[in-house]
PDB file of C-alpha atoms and ligand atoms in Angstrom:
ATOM      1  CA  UNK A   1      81.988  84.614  75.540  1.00 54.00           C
ATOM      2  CA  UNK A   2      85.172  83.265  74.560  1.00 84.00           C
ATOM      3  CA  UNK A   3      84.576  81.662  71.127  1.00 96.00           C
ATOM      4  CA  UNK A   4      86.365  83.120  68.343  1.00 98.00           C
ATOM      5  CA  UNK A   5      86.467  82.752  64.825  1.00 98.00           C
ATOM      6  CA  UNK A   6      88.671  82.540  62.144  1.00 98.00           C
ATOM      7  CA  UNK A   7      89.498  81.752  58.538  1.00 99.00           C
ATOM      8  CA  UNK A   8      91.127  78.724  57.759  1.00 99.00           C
ATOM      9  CA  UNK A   9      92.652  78.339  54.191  1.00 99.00           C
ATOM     10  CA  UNK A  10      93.461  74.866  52.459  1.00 99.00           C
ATOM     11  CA  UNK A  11      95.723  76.888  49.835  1.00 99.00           C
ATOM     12  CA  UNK A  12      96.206  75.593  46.057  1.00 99.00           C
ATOM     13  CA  UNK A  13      99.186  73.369  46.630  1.00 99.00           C
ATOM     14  CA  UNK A  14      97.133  71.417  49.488  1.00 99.00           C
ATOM     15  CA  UNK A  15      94.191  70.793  47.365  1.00 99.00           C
ATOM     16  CA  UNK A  16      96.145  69.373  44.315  1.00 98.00           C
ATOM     17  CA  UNK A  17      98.008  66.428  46.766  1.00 98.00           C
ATOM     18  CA  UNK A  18      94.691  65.688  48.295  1.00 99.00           C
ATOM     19  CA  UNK A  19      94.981  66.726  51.825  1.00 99.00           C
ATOM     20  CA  UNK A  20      91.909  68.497  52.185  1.00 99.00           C
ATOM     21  CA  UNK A  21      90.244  65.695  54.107  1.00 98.00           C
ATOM     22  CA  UNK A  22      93.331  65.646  56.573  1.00 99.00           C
ATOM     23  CA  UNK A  23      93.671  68.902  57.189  1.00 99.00           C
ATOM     24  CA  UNK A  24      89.825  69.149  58.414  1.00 99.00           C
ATOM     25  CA  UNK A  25      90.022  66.395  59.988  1.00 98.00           C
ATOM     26  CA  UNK A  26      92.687  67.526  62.433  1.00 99.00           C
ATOM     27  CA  UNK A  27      91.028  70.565  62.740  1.00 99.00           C
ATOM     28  CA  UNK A  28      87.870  68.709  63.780  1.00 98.00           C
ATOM     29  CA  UNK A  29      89.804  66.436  66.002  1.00 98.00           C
ATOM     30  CA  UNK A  30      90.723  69.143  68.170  1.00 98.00           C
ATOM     31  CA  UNK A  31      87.180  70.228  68.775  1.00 98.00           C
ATOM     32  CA  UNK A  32      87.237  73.056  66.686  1.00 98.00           C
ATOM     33  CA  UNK A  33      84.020  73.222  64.421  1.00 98.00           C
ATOM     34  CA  UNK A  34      83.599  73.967  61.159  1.00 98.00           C
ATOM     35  CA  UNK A  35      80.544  77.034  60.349  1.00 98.00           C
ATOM     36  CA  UNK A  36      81.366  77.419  56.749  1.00 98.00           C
ATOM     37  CA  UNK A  37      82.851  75.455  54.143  1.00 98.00           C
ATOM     38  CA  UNK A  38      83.948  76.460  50.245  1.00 98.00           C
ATOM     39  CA  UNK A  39      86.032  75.096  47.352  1.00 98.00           C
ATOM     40  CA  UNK A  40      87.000  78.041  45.105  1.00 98.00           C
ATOM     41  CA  UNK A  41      89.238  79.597  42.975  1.00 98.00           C
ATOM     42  CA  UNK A  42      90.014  83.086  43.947  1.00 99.00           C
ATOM     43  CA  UNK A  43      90.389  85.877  41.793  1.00 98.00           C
ATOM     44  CA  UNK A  44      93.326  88.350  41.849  1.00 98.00           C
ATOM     45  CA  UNK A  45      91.469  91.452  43.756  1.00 98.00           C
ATOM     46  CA  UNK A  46      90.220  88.975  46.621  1.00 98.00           C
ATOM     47  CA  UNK A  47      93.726  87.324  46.854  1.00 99.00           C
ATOM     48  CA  UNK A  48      95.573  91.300  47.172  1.00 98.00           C
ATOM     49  CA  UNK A  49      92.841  92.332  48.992  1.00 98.00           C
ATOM     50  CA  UNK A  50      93.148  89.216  51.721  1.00 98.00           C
ATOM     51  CA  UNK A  51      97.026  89.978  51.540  1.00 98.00           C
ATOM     52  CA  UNK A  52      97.191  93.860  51.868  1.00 98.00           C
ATOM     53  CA  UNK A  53      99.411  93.707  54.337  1.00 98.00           C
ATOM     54  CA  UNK A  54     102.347  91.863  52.402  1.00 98.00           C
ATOM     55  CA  UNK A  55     101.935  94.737  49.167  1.00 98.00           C
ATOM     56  CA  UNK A  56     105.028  95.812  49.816  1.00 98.00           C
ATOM     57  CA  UNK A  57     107.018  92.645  50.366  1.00 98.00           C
ATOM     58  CA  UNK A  58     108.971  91.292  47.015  1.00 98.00           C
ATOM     59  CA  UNK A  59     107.384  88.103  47.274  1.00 98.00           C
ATOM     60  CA  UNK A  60     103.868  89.193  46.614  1.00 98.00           C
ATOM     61  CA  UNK A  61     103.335  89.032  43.245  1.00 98.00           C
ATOM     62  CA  UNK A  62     104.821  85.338  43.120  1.00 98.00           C
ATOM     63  CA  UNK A  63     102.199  85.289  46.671  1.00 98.00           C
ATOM     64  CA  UNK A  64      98.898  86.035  44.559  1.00 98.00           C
ATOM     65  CA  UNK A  65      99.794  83.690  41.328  1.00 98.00           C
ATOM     66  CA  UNK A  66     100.410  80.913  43.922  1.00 99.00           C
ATOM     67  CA  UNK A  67      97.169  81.622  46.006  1.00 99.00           C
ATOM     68  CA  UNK A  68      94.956  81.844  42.965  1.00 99.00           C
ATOM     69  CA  UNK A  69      96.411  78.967  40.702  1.00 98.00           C
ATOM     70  CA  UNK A  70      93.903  76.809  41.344  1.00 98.00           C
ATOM     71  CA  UNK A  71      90.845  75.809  43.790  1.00 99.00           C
ATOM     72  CA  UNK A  72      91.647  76.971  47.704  1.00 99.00           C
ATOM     73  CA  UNK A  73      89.417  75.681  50.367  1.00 99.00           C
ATOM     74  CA  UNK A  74      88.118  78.262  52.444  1.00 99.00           C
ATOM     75  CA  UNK A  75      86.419  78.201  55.887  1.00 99.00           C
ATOM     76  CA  UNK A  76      85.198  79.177  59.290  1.00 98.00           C
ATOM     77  CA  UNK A  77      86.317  77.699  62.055  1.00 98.00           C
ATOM     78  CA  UNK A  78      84.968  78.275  66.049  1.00 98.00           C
ATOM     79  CA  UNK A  79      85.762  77.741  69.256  1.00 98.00           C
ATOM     80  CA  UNK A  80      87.314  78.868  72.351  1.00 97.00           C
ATOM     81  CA  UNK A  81      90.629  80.978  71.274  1.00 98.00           C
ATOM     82  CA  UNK A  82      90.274  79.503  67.955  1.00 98.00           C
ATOM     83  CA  UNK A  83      92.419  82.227  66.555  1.00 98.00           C
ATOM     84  CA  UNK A  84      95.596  80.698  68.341  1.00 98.00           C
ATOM     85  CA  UNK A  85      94.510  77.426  68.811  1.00 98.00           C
ATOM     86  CA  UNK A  86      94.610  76.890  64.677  1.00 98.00           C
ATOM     87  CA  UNK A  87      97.905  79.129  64.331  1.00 98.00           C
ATOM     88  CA  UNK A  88      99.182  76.180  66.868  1.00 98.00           C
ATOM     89  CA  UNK A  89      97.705  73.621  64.628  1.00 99.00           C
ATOM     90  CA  UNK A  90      99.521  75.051  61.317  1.00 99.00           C
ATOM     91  CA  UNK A  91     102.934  75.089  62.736  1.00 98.00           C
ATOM     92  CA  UNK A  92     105.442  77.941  61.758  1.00 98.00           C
ATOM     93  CA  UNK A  93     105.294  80.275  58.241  1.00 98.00           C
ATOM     94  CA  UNK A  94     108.176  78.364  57.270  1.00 98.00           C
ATOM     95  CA  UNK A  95     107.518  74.587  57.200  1.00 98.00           C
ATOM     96  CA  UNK A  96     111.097  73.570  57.817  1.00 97.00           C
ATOM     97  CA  UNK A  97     110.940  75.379  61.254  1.00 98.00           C
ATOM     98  CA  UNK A  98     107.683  73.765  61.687  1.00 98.00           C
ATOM     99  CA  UNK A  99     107.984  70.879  64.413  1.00 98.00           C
ATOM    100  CA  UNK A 100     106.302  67.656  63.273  1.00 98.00           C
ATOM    101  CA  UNK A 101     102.884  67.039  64.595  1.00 98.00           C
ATOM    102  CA  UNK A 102     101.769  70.494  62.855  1.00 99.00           C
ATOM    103  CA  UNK A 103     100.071  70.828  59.205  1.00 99.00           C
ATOM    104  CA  UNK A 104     103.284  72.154  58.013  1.00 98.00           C
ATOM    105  CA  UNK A 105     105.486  70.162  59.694  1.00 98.00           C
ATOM    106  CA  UNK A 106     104.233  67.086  58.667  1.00 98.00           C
ATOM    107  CA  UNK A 107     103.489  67.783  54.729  1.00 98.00           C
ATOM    108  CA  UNK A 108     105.329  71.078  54.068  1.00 98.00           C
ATOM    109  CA  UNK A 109     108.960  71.683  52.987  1.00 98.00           C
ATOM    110  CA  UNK A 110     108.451  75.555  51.019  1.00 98.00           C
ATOM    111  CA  UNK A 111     107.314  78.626  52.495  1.00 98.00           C
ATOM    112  CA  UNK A 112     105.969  79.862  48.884  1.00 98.00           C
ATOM    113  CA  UNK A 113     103.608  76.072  49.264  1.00 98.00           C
ATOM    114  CA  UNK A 114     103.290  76.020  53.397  1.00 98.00           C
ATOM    115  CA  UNK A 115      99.731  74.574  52.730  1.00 99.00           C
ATOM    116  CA  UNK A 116      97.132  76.612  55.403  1.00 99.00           C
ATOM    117  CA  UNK A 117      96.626  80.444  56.109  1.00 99.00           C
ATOM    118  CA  UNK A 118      95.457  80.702  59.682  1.00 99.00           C
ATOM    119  CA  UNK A 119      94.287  84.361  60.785  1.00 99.00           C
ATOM    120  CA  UNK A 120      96.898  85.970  63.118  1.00 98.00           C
ATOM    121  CA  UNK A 121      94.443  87.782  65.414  1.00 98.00           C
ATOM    122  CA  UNK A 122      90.885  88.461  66.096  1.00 98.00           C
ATOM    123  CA  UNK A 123      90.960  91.810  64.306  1.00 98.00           C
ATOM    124  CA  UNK A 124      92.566  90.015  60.942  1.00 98.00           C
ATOM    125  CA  UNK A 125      89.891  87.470  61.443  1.00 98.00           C
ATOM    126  CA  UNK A 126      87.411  89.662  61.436  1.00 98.00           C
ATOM    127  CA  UNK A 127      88.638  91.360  58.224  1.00 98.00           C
ATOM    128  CA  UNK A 128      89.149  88.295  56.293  1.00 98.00           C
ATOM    129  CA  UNK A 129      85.842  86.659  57.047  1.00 98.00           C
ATOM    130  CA  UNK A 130      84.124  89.609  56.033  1.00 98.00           C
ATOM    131  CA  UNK A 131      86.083  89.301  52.800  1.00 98.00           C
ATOM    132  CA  UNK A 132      85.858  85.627  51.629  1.00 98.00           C
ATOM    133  CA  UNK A 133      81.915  84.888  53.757  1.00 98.00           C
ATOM    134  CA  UNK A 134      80.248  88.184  53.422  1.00 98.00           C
ATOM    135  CA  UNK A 135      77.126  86.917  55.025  1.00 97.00           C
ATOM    136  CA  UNK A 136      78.339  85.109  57.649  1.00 97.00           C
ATOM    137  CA  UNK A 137      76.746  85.560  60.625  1.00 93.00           C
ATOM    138  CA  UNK A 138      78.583  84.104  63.944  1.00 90.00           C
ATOM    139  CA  UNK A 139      75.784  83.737  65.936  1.00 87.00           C
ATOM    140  CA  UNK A 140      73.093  82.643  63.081  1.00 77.00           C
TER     141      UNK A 140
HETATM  142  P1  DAT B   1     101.526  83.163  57.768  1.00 88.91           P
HETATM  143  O1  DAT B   1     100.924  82.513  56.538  1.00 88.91           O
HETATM  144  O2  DAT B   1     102.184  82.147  58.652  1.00 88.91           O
HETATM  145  O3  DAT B   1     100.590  84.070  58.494  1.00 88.91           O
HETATM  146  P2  DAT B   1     102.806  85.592  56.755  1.00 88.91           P
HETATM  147  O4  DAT B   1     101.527  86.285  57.024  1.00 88.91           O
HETATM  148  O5  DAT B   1     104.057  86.200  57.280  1.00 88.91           O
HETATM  149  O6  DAT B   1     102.772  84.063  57.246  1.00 88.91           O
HETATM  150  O7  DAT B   1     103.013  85.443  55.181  1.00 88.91           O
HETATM  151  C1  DAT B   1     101.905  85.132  54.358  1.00 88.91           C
HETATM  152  C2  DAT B   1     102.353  84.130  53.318  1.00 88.91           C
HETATM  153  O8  DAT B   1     103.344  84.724  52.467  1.00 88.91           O
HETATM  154  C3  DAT B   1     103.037  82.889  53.887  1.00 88.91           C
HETATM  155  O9  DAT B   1     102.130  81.901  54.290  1.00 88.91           O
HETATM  156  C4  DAT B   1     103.888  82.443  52.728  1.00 88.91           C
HETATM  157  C5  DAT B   1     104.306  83.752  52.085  1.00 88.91           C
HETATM  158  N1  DAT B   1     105.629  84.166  52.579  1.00 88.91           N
HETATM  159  C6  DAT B   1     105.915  84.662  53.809  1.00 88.91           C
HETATM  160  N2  DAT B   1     107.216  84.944  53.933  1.00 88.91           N
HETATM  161  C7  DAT B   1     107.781  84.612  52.736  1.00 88.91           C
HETATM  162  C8  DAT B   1     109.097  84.659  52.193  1.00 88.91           C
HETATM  163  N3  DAT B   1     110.124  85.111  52.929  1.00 88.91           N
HETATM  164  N4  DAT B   1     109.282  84.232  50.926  1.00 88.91           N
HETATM  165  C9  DAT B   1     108.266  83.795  50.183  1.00 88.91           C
HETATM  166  N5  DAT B   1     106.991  83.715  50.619  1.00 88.91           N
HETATM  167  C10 DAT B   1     106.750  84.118  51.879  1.00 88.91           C
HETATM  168 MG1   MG B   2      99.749  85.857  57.978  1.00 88.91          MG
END
């Protein structure tokens, strides 16, 4: 009753220094699972489409060329409050605010290259899911 899901997104600049395997693997350490798994570069509609709600903020445009510059990670990851328990996990937007211990606090020093998107609640997880895993199914 209380398992969530959400997306989890190894962005470009995590990929190209090779932390793919570490990120997961904290992930996994905490007992969150992992129900879907893809390496893929993203095209421009998906990447406005999966930031909507930043259209309006001047750094978007610099926002999409970063997120599709090269192969992202995407996945789904469950468990109980998994929504906050992987926002915990990332650390901060900002990486310098980010306490060590966290994804971004331990690897990340730009918000433009802060590594991991993390859904910010059930409803945005929802949404997002839907839009990178169409046919996911959570209980298949
Ligand atoms: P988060 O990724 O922690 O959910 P967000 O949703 O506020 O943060 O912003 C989405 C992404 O946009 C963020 O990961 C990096 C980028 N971003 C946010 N604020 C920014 C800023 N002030 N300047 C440049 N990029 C920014
Ligand atoms: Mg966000």
């Amino acid at each position: 009753a209380d398992v969530e899901h959400t997306l989890l997104l190894i962005k470009p600049d995590a990929v190209r220094r090779g932390l793919v395997g570490e990120i997961l693997s904290r992930v996994e350490r905490k007992g969150l699972r992992i129900r879907a798994l893809e390496l893929r570069t993203i095209d421009d509609d998906l990447a406005r489409r999966h930031y909507a709600e930043h259209a309006a903020k001047p750094f978007f445009a610099d926002l999409v060329a970063f997120i599709t510059s090269g192969p992202l990670v995407a996945a789904v990851i469950e468990g109980p409050r998994a929504v906050e328990t992987l926002r915990t996990l990332m650390g901060s937007t900002d990486p310098v605010a980010a306490p060590p211990g966290t994804i971004r606090g331990d690897f990340g020093l730009l918000v433009t290259e802060n590594l991991v998107h993390g859904s910010d609640s059930v409803t945005s997880a929802a949404r997002e899911i839907a839009l990178f895993f169409p046919h996911f199914a959570a209980d298949a």
